[in-house]
Structures are given as structure tokens and as C-alpha cells.
């Protein structure tokens, strides 16, 4: 098949490009040319802005398109208009965030999803061109606008659309640093300073997926003509198990010090930002890492063992220890947690 990957040199886009090329497809990537990343050998780079002149796409014919970086519906419409009516499959990378609130566990593809408000759509329209391709630009509107993207695609292509509501993406090359912070922090523990603070309880759910597993499932959806909406993430694991696997893979002398959530919040530490993958136990996001995945698993979604994600992630991060991470505890925050609070019950 002739395939276009939009954002094909990014984190997920790169994994998709490699999976498609390895499967023997003729792959092109649509990129803006703002980074120094290059596609693999044999993959054609098309330089254009999805919000600009896409006449170069009208001159070609693609069977499938994989869109990794659409955050508002006008970007979807503009792309699909350029690709034309002969497109057989459009695989849109949506987000678990489309559900909006996570006050009940095991949200599934049939659950209600909030629609975008006029304020959401106005925010998207008023962004500067250079801001439109960054997820961070959309703030609290992000999930609702992802739903708007799903609907825009369905309006144009019907059952030729596959929307993958992806959970937390992890793996080597992930510059969001959410799992990477834990890997680096545990790997840097020493025998004389082994303690690493962790948010109790150890049984709290964590749900994530290796970027390569998303790529393989997306490819299978195109090959098998699977349309509709799919939750794409792993089955939940316990945070304590995740951290112990990091200790094992890294060979670290780290010793976890479990700190009560109450103490963490009282210290002004922000869950998810200062303590990556921590979700407060009483919030609109309580079950963000406990969504239903059975439908995708029955269709062939296979998530590799966590160790197979951690090993290349650790190897990659050890090559860039001079790069500050985008999230995680500061030295001062960590010292406060380690010094002030006794070990929580786990």
C-alpha cells in the first residue's frame, strides 16, 4: 500500500513509519521540516504544513493515512480534503483524554464523550500557526477537541476512519519524560543515598503502552479494515510493581519510601507534573489509568512485557543525562518528602 504518515518523524510517527516500512509498504511522511530528524532510508519526506498549501498531496495517491498530530477539527478537514476521496483508511491518533472525566473505572468505547464547546473551538481558531501542532497549546480543551477531530473525520470518510484513543505513550525517544523520570531517578540512586520517594499506596493503578505496540496495532487496523473507536493502552499494573521492575532492570540500589498522598499534596507537590504517573485518589481523573481495553485486546492488541520497554528506555536515557527532564520532583521537593514524613503503609 501507498501510505502517508503525518508527523512521521515524531515519537509515535517514527514508530509507525518503521512498522509500515518493515511490513513492505511504500511510505511517505508529511513533515514541517522544523526538526533535524530524518525518516528511515527508503521513506520519502514531503515537506509541508498541514495548515498551509497541501497541493503536493493532491498530486499523489495514498491508500492509507496515519495522522499522529491533529489536535483540532479544521486540521483534519484540511488534510482529508487534500488526500481526496480515494483514501481507503484514515487512522487517527486520538486520546483517552477524550472521555473528559474519569470518576468511574473501566471507561469503554461506548461511554459518553463530551463535545467541544464554542470556547474550545474559538481557542483552536485563534492559535498562532506555530502553536497549532503542539498538544500543550490546547490546555483543558485538548480532550474535547480530540473528539471533534474524530467526528470531523467520520463526517468525511464514514467507516473508513479508525480512531485510536491512546493512553500514556512510553518508550525510548519519549520526550514527555513521564516514565523516563522514574527510570532516571531510580537509576541514579546510590548505596549511600538509596531512598526514592513514591506516592502511596503501592497498589495504585498505572496504565501505559509502548509506542511500538501502538504502531503495530494501528498497522493491523489498516490491514484488516477495522474502523471505529478503540481504547489503546495496556491493562493496568500496580505502581509498586512498575517501580520494582525499574529497580531490577537498572540494577539500582534504590529503596522506595512510600509517602502518603495527603503529605504530598500538603507539600504543594503537583501529581502528574512533579510526581509523574501519580493521579490523585479523589479527582476527575481518578481512573484515568484504569480504562477498558478488552475490545482492542480481542482484536489483537498485544502489549510487550514492561521490561522490554524499560531496557531500551534506560539505555537511551543514559546517553542524555545532561538533558533536563520536563517533569519530576526538584531536589528541594524530594528532600522535603524524604526528611519530613515517615514511611507510609503500602
mmCIF file of C-alpha atoms in Angstrom:
data_model
loop_
_atom_site.group_PDB
_atom_site.id
_atom_site.type_symbol
_atom_site.label_atom_id
_atom_site.label_comp_id
_atom_site.label_asym_id
_atom_site.label_seq_id
_atom_site.Cartn_x
_atom_site.Cartn_y
_atom_site.Cartn_z
ATOM 1 C CA UNK A 1 0.000 0.000 0.000
ATOM 2 C CA UNK A 2 0.988 3.628 -0.508
ATOM 3 C CA UNK A 3 0.923 5.183 2.936
ATOM 4 C CA UNK A 4 1.231 8.695 4.355
ATOM 5 C CA UNK A 5 2.258 9.238 7.979
ATOM 6 C CA UNK A 6 1.547 12.763 9.197
ATOM 7 C CA UNK A 7 4.201 13.680 11.741
ATOM 8 C CA UNK A 8 6.227 10.698 10.628
ATOM 9 C CA UNK A 9 9.493 11.683 12.306
ATOM 10 C CA UNK A 10 7.978 12.246 15.765
ATOM 11 C CA UNK A 11 7.817 9.770 18.644
ATOM 12 C CA UNK A 12 4.757 7.782 17.583
ATOM 13 C CA UNK A 13 5.075 8.807 13.945
ATOM 14 C CA UNK A 14 8.581 7.390 13.821
ATOM 15 C CA UNK A 15 7.420 4.074 15.268
ATOM 16 C CA UNK A 16 4.578 3.927 12.744
ATOM 17 C CA UNK A 17 6.918 4.708 9.870
ATOM 18 C CA UNK A 18 9.291 1.931 10.888
ATOM 19 C CA UNK A 19 6.477 -0.601 11.325
ATOM 20 C CA UNK A 20 4.937 0.237 7.950
ATOM 21 C CA UNK A 21 8.252 0.196 6.091
ATOM 22 C CA UNK A 22 9.233 -3.103 7.730
ATOM 23 C CA UNK A 23 5.920 -4.580 6.558
ATOM 24 C CA UNK A 24 6.807 -3.699 2.966
ATOM 25 C CA UNK A 25 4.557 -0.697 2.414
ATOM 26 C CA UNK A 26 5.550 2.339 0.343
ATOM 27 C CA UNK A 27 5.774 5.030 3.000
ATOM 28 C CA UNK A 28 5.888 8.820 2.810
ATOM 29 C CA UNK A 29 5.951 11.158 5.791
ATOM 30 C CA UNK A 30 4.467 14.643 5.944
ATOM 31 C CA UNK A 31 6.743 16.886 7.995
ATOM 32 C CA UNK A 32 7.134 20.614 8.507
ATOM 33 C CA UNK A 33 10.921 20.389 8.449
ATOM 34 C CA UNK A 34 11.306 22.093 11.821
ATOM 35 C CA UNK A 35 13.483 19.386 13.373
ATOM 36 C CA UNK A 36 16.694 17.656 12.391
ATOM 37 C CA UNK A 37 15.068 14.214 12.425
ATOM 38 C CA UNK A 38 15.136 12.300 9.163
ATOM 39 C CA UNK A 39 12.933 9.385 8.081
ATOM 40 C CA UNK A 40 14.486 5.937 7.584
ATOM 41 C CA UNK A 41 16.121 5.000 4.310
ATOM 42 C CA UNK A 42 13.552 4.286 1.632
ATOM 43 C CA UNK A 43 10.928 6.568 3.184
ATOM 44 C CA UNK A 44 10.018 9.719 1.263
ATOM 45 C CA UNK A 45 9.793 13.019 3.150
ATOM 46 C CA UNK A 46 7.156 15.516 1.988
ATOM 47 C CA UNK A 47 7.731 18.946 3.496
ATOM 48 C CA UNK A 48 4.544 20.935 4.020
ATOM 49 C CA UNK A 49 2.477 22.409 6.839
ATOM 50 C CA UNK A 50 -0.852 20.652 7.323
ATOM 51 C CA UNK A 51 -2.466 24.090 7.715
ATOM 52 C CA UNK A 52 -0.841 25.504 4.605
ATOM 53 C CA UNK A 53 -0.611 24.622 0.930
ATOM 54 C CA UNK A 54 -1.160 20.861 0.557
ATOM 55 C CA UNK A 55 -1.336 20.788 -3.231
ATOM 56 C CA UNK A 56 1.649 18.441 -3.202
ATOM 57 C CA UNK A 57 -0.628 15.808 -1.634
ATOM 58 C CA UNK A 58 -3.285 16.305 -4.302
ATOM 59 C CA UNK A 59 -0.698 15.333 -6.904
ATOM 60 C CA UNK A 60 -0.269 11.893 -5.324
ATOM 61 C CA UNK A 61 -2.455 8.952 -4.389
ATOM 62 C CA UNK A 62 -2.364 7.337 -0.958
ATOM 63 C CA UNK A 63 -4.246 4.250 0.151
ATOM 64 C CA UNK A 64 -3.828 4.818 3.890
ATOM 65 C CA UNK A 65 -3.050 7.827 6.060
ATOM 66 C CA UNK A 66 -1.955 7.759 9.702
ATOM 67 C CA UNK A 67 -2.398 11.085 11.478
ATOM 68 C CA UNK A 68 -0.393 11.489 14.682
ATOM 69 C CA UNK A 69 -0.627 15.232 15.214
ATOM 70 C CA UNK A 70 -4.155 16.551 14.661
ATOM 71 C CA UNK A 71 -5.472 18.462 17.663
ATOM 72 C CA UNK A 72 -8.466 20.333 16.249
ATOM 73 C CA UNK A 73 -11.015 19.550 13.519
ATOM 74 C CA UNK A 74 -10.019 22.107 10.885
ATOM 75 C CA UNK A 75 -6.622 20.455 10.626
ATOM 76 C CA UNK A 76 -8.321 17.109 9.966
ATOM 77 C CA UNK A 77 -10.657 18.527 7.328
ATOM 78 C CA UNK A 78 -7.881 20.375 5.506
ATOM 79 C CA UNK A 79 -5.746 17.236 5.343
ATOM 80 C CA UNK A 80 -8.549 14.926 4.202
ATOM 81 C CA UNK A 81 -9.670 17.365 1.513
ATOM 82 C CA UNK A 82 -6.136 17.295 0.118
ATOM 83 C CA UNK A 83 -5.921 13.500 0.246
ATOM 84 C CA UNK A 84 -9.138 13.096 -1.736
ATOM 85 C CA UNK A 85 -11.985 10.604 -1.841
ATOM 86 C CA UNK A 86 -9.938 7.562 -2.814
ATOM 87 C CA UNK A 87 -8.304 7.187 0.596
ATOM 88 C CA UNK A 88 -9.145 3.707 1.851
ATOM 89 C CA UNK A 89 -8.218 4.099 5.533
ATOM 90 C CA UNK A 90 -7.589 7.073 7.820
ATOM 91 C CA UNK A 91 -6.107 6.092 11.177
ATOM 92 C CA UNK A 92 -6.419 8.978 13.605
ATOM 93 C CA UNK A 93 -4.409 9.046 16.811
ATOM 94 C CA UNK A 94 -6.910 10.286 19.348
ATOM 95 C CA UNK A 95 -6.540 10.163 23.117
ATOM 96 C CA UNK A 96 -8.007 8.601 26.226
ATOM 97 C CA UNK A 97 -8.399 12.234 27.304
ATOM 98 C CA UNK A 98 -11.441 12.434 25.005
ATOM 99 C CA UNK A 99 -13.533 10.917 27.824
ATOM 100 C CA UNK A 100 -13.118 14.134 29.793
ATOM 101 C CA UNK A 101 -13.710 12.840 33.306
ATOM 102 C CA UNK A 102 -12.588 9.593 34.893
ATOM 103 C CA UNK A 103 -14.669 9.316 38.049
ATOM 104 C CA UNK A 104 -15.656 5.731 37.238
ATOM 105 C CA UNK A 105 -13.344 2.846 36.341
ATOM 106 C CA UNK A 106 -13.152 0.974 33.050
ATOM 107 C CA UNK A 107 -14.495 3.577 30.664
ATOM 108 C CA UNK A 108 -15.161 1.896 27.332
ATOM 109 C CA UNK A 109 -15.711 2.904 23.739
ATOM 110 C CA UNK A 110 -19.498 3.090 24.236
ATOM 111 C CA UNK A 111 -19.322 5.599 27.090
ATOM 112 C CA UNK A 112 -20.451 9.175 26.519
ATOM 113 C CA UNK A 113 -17.797 11.644 25.444
ATOM 114 C CA UNK A 114 -18.148 15.431 25.876
ATOM 115 C CA UNK A 115 -18.410 17.548 22.758
ATOM 116 C CA UNK A 116 -16.268 20.644 22.261
ATOM 117 C CA UNK A 117 -17.688 23.945 23.430
ATOM 118 C CA UNK A 118 -17.722 27.131 21.401
ATOM 119 C CA UNK A 119 -14.896 28.325 23.638
ATOM 120 C CA UNK A 120 -12.839 25.243 22.735
ATOM 121 C CA UNK A 121 -13.340 25.820 19.018
ATOM 122 C CA UNK A 122 -12.577 29.524 19.342
ATOM 123 C CA UNK A 123 -9.348 28.750 21.178
ATOM 124 C CA UNK A 124 -8.285 26.456 18.340
ATOM 125 C CA UNK A 125 -9.168 29.028 15.670
ATOM 126 C CA UNK A 126 -7.264 31.802 17.400
ATOM 127 C CA UNK A 127 -3.983 29.977 17.919
ATOM 128 C CA UNK A 128 -0.958 31.242 16.056
ATOM 129 C CA UNK A 129 0.079 28.921 13.196
ATOM 130 C CA UNK A 130 3.212 27.772 15.005
ATOM 131 C CA UNK A 131 1.142 26.813 18.076
ATOM 132 C CA UNK A 132 -1.408 24.593 16.364
ATOM 133 C CA UNK A 133 0.751 21.471 16.177
ATOM 134 C CA UNK A 134 1.575 21.371 19.889
ATOM 135 C CA UNK A 135 -0.750 19.461 22.211
ATOM 136 C CA UNK A 136 0.198 21.810 25.041
ATOM 137 C CA UNK A 137 -1.429 24.726 23.226
ATOM 138 C CA UNK A 138 -4.925 23.358 23.848
ATOM 139 C CA UNK A 139 -4.887 23.055 27.636
ATOM 140 C CA UNK A 140 -8.167 21.845 29.141
ATOM 141 C CA UNK A 141 -9.764 21.824 25.654
ATOM 142 C CA UNK A 142 -7.435 19.058 24.452
ATOM 143 C CA UNK A 143 -9.718 16.068 25.033
ATOM 144 C CA UNK A 144 -12.887 17.685 23.696
ATOM 145 C CA UNK A 145 -11.062 18.847 20.577
ATOM 146 C CA UNK A 146 -9.749 15.321 20.012
ATOM 147 C CA UNK A 147 -13.388 14.214 19.966
ATOM 148 C CA UNK A 148 -14.125 16.974 17.456
ATOM 149 C CA UNK A 149 -11.337 15.573 15.268
ATOM 150 C CA UNK A 150 -12.871 12.090 15.416
ATOM 151 C CA UNK A 151 -16.252 13.464 14.354
ATOM 152 C CA UNK A 152 -14.804 15.598 11.551
ATOM 153 C CA UNK A 153 -13.070 12.563 10.075
ATOM 154 C CA UNK A 154 -16.189 10.401 10.376
ATOM 155 C CA UNK A 155 -18.281 13.076 8.653
ATOM 156 C CA UNK A 156 -15.938 12.959 5.666
ATOM 157 C CA UNK A 157 -14.995 9.276 5.454
ATOM 158 C CA UNK A 158 -17.550 7.315 7.479
ATOM 159 C CA UNK A 159 -16.447 3.790 8.322
ATOM 160 C CA UNK A 160 -13.074 4.314 6.655
ATOM 161 C CA UNK A 161 -11.967 6.062 9.865
ATOM 162 C CA UNK A 162 -10.166 4.305 12.701
ATOM 163 C CA UNK A 163 -9.780 6.414 15.859
ATOM 164 C CA UNK A 164 -7.309 5.101 18.407
ATOM 165 C CA UNK A 165 -7.810 6.574 21.872
ATOM 166 C CA UNK A 166 -4.286 6.074 23.080
ATOM 167 C CA UNK A 167 -3.223 6.138 26.725
ATOM 168 C CA UNK A 168 0.144 7.192 28.130
ATOM 169 C CA UNK A 169 2.770 6.516 25.459
ATOM 170 C CA UNK A 170 6.185 5.380 26.658
ATOM 171 C CA UNK A 171 9.471 4.140 25.254
ATOM 172 C CA UNK A 172 12.904 5.220 24.127
ATOM 173 C CA UNK A 173 12.660 8.631 22.486
ATOM 174 C CA UNK A 174 9.747 9.850 24.613
ATOM 175 C CA UNK A 175 10.475 13.468 25.402
ATOM 176 C CA UNK A 176 7.449 13.888 27.692
ATOM 177 C CA UNK A 177 9.666 12.221 30.333
ATOM 178 C CA UNK A 178 6.830 10.834 32.474
ATOM 179 C CA UNK A 179 8.154 7.282 32.706
ATOM 180 C CA UNK A 180 11.677 8.453 31.940
ATOM 181 C CA UNK A 181 11.815 10.497 35.151
ATOM 182 C CA UNK A 182 11.241 7.392 37.260
ATOM 183 C CA UNK A 183 13.785 5.421 35.244
ATOM 184 C CA UNK A 184 16.438 8.123 35.606
ATOM 185 C CA UNK A 185 15.744 8.827 39.279
ATOM 186 C CA UNK A 186 15.926 5.159 40.269
ATOM 187 C CA UNK A 187 18.983 4.548 38.097
ATOM 188 C CA UNK A 188 20.780 7.439 39.795
ATOM 189 C CA UNK A 189 20.137 6.204 43.339
ATOM 190 C CA UNK A 190 23.333 5.282 45.171
ATOM 191 C CA UNK A 191 24.220 2.962 48.018
ATOM 192 C CA UNK A 192 24.715 5.899 50.385
ATOM 193 C CA UNK A 193 21.550 7.679 49.152
ATOM 194 C CA UNK A 194 19.205 4.869 48.143
ATOM 195 C CA UNK A 195 15.812 6.335 49.104
ATOM 196 C CA UNK A 196 13.398 7.359 46.352
ATOM 197 C CA UNK A 197 10.034 8.868 47.384
ATOM 198 C CA UNK A 198 6.954 7.281 45.826
ATOM 199 C CA UNK A 199 3.248 8.113 46.204
ATOM 200 C CA UNK A 200 1.413 5.582 48.370
ATOM 201 C CA UNK A 201 -0.323 3.253 48.011
ATOM 202 C CA UNK A 202 1.888 0.925 46.021
ATOM 203 C CA UNK A 203 -1.290 -0.664 44.664
ATOM 204 C CA UNK A 204 -2.378 2.451 42.743
ATOM 205 C CA UNK A 205 -3.075 1.737 39.077
ATOM 206 C CA UNK A 206 -0.685 2.647 36.292
ATOM 207 C CA UNK A 207 -1.638 2.158 32.646
ATOM 208 C CA UNK A 208 0.690 2.881 29.731
ATOM 209 C CA UNK A 209 1.723 1.437 26.393
ATOM 210 C CA UNK A 210 4.939 1.066 24.448
ATOM 211 C CA UNK A 211 4.897 3.250 21.351
ATOM 212 C CA UNK A 212 5.853 0.237 19.212
ATOM 213 C CA UNK A 213 2.767 -1.674 20.360
ATOM 214 C CA UNK A 214 0.519 1.207 19.299
ATOM 215 C CA UNK A 215 2.228 1.246 15.907
ATOM 216 C CA UNK A 216 1.703 -2.482 15.406
ATOM 217 C CA UNK A 217 -1.971 -2.266 16.356
ATOM 218 C CA UNK A 218 -2.535 0.749 14.104
ATOM 219 C CA UNK A 219 -0.981 -1.150 11.200
ATOM 220 C CA UNK A 220 -3.171 -4.179 11.909
ATOM 221 C CA UNK A 221 -6.289 -1.985 11.944
ATOM 222 C CA UNK A 222 -5.451 -0.685 8.479
ATOM 223 C CA UNK A 223 -4.589 -4.114 7.112
ATOM 224 C CA UNK A 224 -7.759 -5.692 8.496
ATOM 225 C CA UNK A 225 -10.027 -2.712 7.714
ATOM 226 C CA UNK A 226 -11.042 -2.164 11.326
ATOM 227 C CA UNK A 227 -12.954 1.066 11.721
ATOM 228 C CA UNK A 228 -14.480 2.756 14.722
ATOM 229 C CA UNK A 229 -13.095 3.799 18.081
ATOM 230 C CA UNK A 230 -10.600 1.806 20.149
ATOM 231 C CA UNK A 231 -9.071 2.295 23.579
ATOM 232 C CA UNK A 232 -5.394 1.503 23.083
ATOM 233 C CA UNK A 233 -3.315 1.069 26.209
ATOM 234 C CA UNK A 234 -2.138 -1.731 28.481
ATOM 235 C CA UNK A 235 -4.111 -3.481 31.166
ATOM 236 C CA UNK A 236 -3.448 -1.735 34.497
ATOM 237 C CA UNK A 237 -0.437 -2.648 36.607
ATOM 238 C CA UNK A 238 0.381 -1.556 40.134
ATOM 239 C CA UNK A 239 2.744 1.351 40.648
ATOM 240 C CA UNK A 240 4.800 -0.664 43.115
ATOM 241 C CA UNK A 241 5.316 -3.414 40.547
ATOM 242 C CA UNK A 242 6.348 -0.866 37.915
ATOM 243 C CA UNK A 243 8.924 0.737 40.187
ATOM 244 C CA UNK A 244 10.321 -2.608 41.307
ATOM 245 C CA UNK A 245 10.785 -3.593 37.668
ATOM 246 C CA UNK A 246 12.732 -0.387 37.071
ATOM 247 C CA UNK A 247 14.944 -1.242 40.052
ATOM 248 C CA UNK A 248 15.500 -4.739 38.673
ATOM 249 C CA UNK A 249 16.245 -3.673 35.088
ATOM 250 C CA UNK A 250 18.601 -0.881 36.139
ATOM 251 C CA UNK A 251 20.383 -2.872 38.849
ATOM 252 C CA UNK A 252 19.848 0.095 41.137
ATOM 253 C CA UNK A 253 20.293 0.002 44.932
ATOM 254 C CA UNK A 254 17.200 2.218 45.182
ATOM 255 C CA UNK A 255 14.864 1.755 48.136
ATOM 256 C CA UNK A 256 11.343 3.112 47.772
ATOM 257 C CA UNK A 257 9.970 5.344 50.506
ATOM 258 C CA UNK A 258 6.200 5.420 50.220
ATOM 259 C CA UNK A 259 4.700 8.777 51.155
ATOM 260 C CA UNK A 260 1.007 9.331 51.904
ATOM 261 C CA UNK A 261 -0.901 11.268 49.267
ATOM 262 C CA UNK A 262 -2.071 13.728 51.931
ATOM 263 C CA UNK A 263 1.518 14.682 52.737
ATOM 264 C CA UNK A 264 2.409 15.039 49.070
ATOM 265 C CA UNK A 265 -0.475 17.423 48.419
ATOM 266 C CA UNK A 266 0.172 19.408 51.605
ATOM 267 C CA UNK A 267 3.734 19.967 50.413
ATOM 268 C CA UNK A 268 2.405 21.679 47.282
ATOM 269 C CA UNK A 269 3.663 18.905 45.012
ATOM 270 C CA UNK A 270 1.613 18.525 41.837
ATOM 271 C CA UNK A 271 0.571 14.995 40.890
ATOM 272 C CA UNK A 272 1.445 14.037 37.295
ATOM 273 C CA UNK A 273 3.772 17.030 36.868
ATOM 274 C CA UNK A 274 6.046 16.841 39.920
ATOM 275 C CA UNK A 275 5.304 13.157 40.524
ATOM 276 C CA UNK A 276 4.798 11.614 37.069
ATOM 277 C CA UNK A 277 2.038 8.994 36.629
ATOM 278 C CA UNK A 278 0.530 9.870 40.025
ATOM 279 C CA UNK A 279 -3.220 10.521 39.837
ATOM 280 C CA UNK A 280 -4.954 11.880 42.973
ATOM 281 C CA UNK A 281 -7.348 9.389 44.531
ATOM 282 C CA UNK A 282 -10.230 11.895 44.600
ATOM 283 C CA UNK A 283 -10.354 13.922 41.398
ATOM 284 C CA UNK A 284 -11.966 13.987 37.969
ATOM 285 C CA UNK A 285 -9.020 11.871 36.787
ATOM 286 C CA UNK A 286 -9.067 9.184 39.495
ATOM 287 C CA UNK A 287 -9.495 6.332 36.981
ATOM 288 C CA UNK A 288 -7.514 7.855 34.111
ATOM 289 C CA UNK A 289 -5.197 4.858 34.337
ATOM 290 C CA UNK A 290 -7.922 2.247 34.576
ATOM 291 C CA UNK A 291 -9.797 2.225 31.275
ATOM 292 C CA UNK A 292 -11.307 -0.721 29.438
ATOM 293 C CA UNK A 293 -9.001 -2.381 26.916
ATOM 294 C CA UNK A 294 -10.711 -5.741 26.309
ATOM 295 C CA UNK A 295 -12.094 -4.807 22.886
ATOM 296 C CA UNK A 296 -8.690 -3.941 21.454
ATOM 297 C CA UNK A 297 -7.084 -6.974 23.083
ATOM 298 C CA UNK A 298 -9.699 -9.245 21.497
ATOM 299 C CA UNK A 299 -8.812 -7.672 18.136
ATOM 300 C CA UNK A 300 -5.124 -8.430 18.591
ATOM 301 C CA UNK A 301 -3.614 -5.608 20.662
ATOM 302 C CA UNK A 302 -0.551 -7.127 22.313
ATOM 303 C CA UNK A 303 1.457 -5.208 24.902
ATOM 304 C CA UNK A 304 5.022 -6.359 25.426
ATOM 305 C CA UNK A 305 6.336 -7.030 28.945
ATOM 306 C CA UNK A 306 7.333 -3.841 30.745
ATOM 307 C CA UNK A 307 10.958 -4.960 30.916
ATOM 308 C CA UNK A 308 11.130 -4.848 27.106
ATOM 309 C CA UNK A 309 10.138 -1.183 27.261
ATOM 310 C CA UNK A 310 12.395 -0.319 30.179
ATOM 311 C CA UNK A 311 15.625 -1.778 28.785
ATOM 312 C CA UNK A 312 15.859 0.392 25.628
ATOM 313 C CA UNK A 313 14.430 3.381 27.510
ATOM 314 C CA UNK A 314 17.157 3.103 30.137
ATOM 315 C CA UNK A 315 19.860 2.665 27.503
ATOM 316 C CA UNK A 316 18.602 5.724 25.605
ATOM 317 C CA UNK A 317 18.314 7.937 28.678
ATOM 318 C CA UNK A 318 21.825 7.064 29.839
ATOM 319 C CA UNK A 319 23.087 8.761 26.663
ATOM 320 C CA UNK A 320 21.414 12.089 27.530
ATOM 321 C CA UNK A 321 21.862 12.657 31.243
ATOM 322 C CA UNK A 322 22.850 16.258 30.548
ATOM 323 C CA UNK A 323 19.305 16.938 29.276
ATOM 324 C CA UNK A 324 16.961 18.308 31.987
ATOM 325 C CA UNK A 325 13.678 16.425 32.206
ATOM 326 C CA UNK A 326 10.350 18.165 31.629
ATOM 327 C CA UNK A 327 8.714 16.831 34.780
ATOM 328 C CA UNK A 328 9.580 15.332 38.142
ATOM 329 C CA UNK A 329 10.486 16.393 41.656
ATOM 330 C CA UNK A 330 13.029 19.106 42.232
ATOM 331 C CA UNK A 331 15.859 18.313 44.627
ATOM 332 C CA UNK A 332 14.203 20.544 47.227
ATOM 333 C CA UNK A 333 10.807 18.856 46.893
ATOM 334 C CA UNK A 334 12.351 15.417 47.160
ATOM 335 C CA UNK A 335 14.412 16.337 50.204
ATOM 336 C CA UNK A 336 11.285 17.626 51.934
ATOM 337 C CA UNK A 337 9.420 14.373 51.315
ATOM 338 C CA UNK A 338 12.304 12.208 52.454
ATOM 339 C CA UNK A 339 13.046 14.209 55.582
ATOM 340 C CA UNK A 340 9.633 15.114 56.916
ATOM 341 C CA UNK A 341 7.498 12.023 56.592
ATOM 342 C CA UNK A 342 7.718 8.542 57.957
ATOM 343 C CA UNK A 343 7.176 5.537 55.738
ATOM 344 C CA UNK A 344 3.521 5.232 54.695
ATOM 345 C CA UNK A 345 1.613 1.981 54.821
ATOM 346 C CA UNK A 346 1.664 0.356 51.407
#
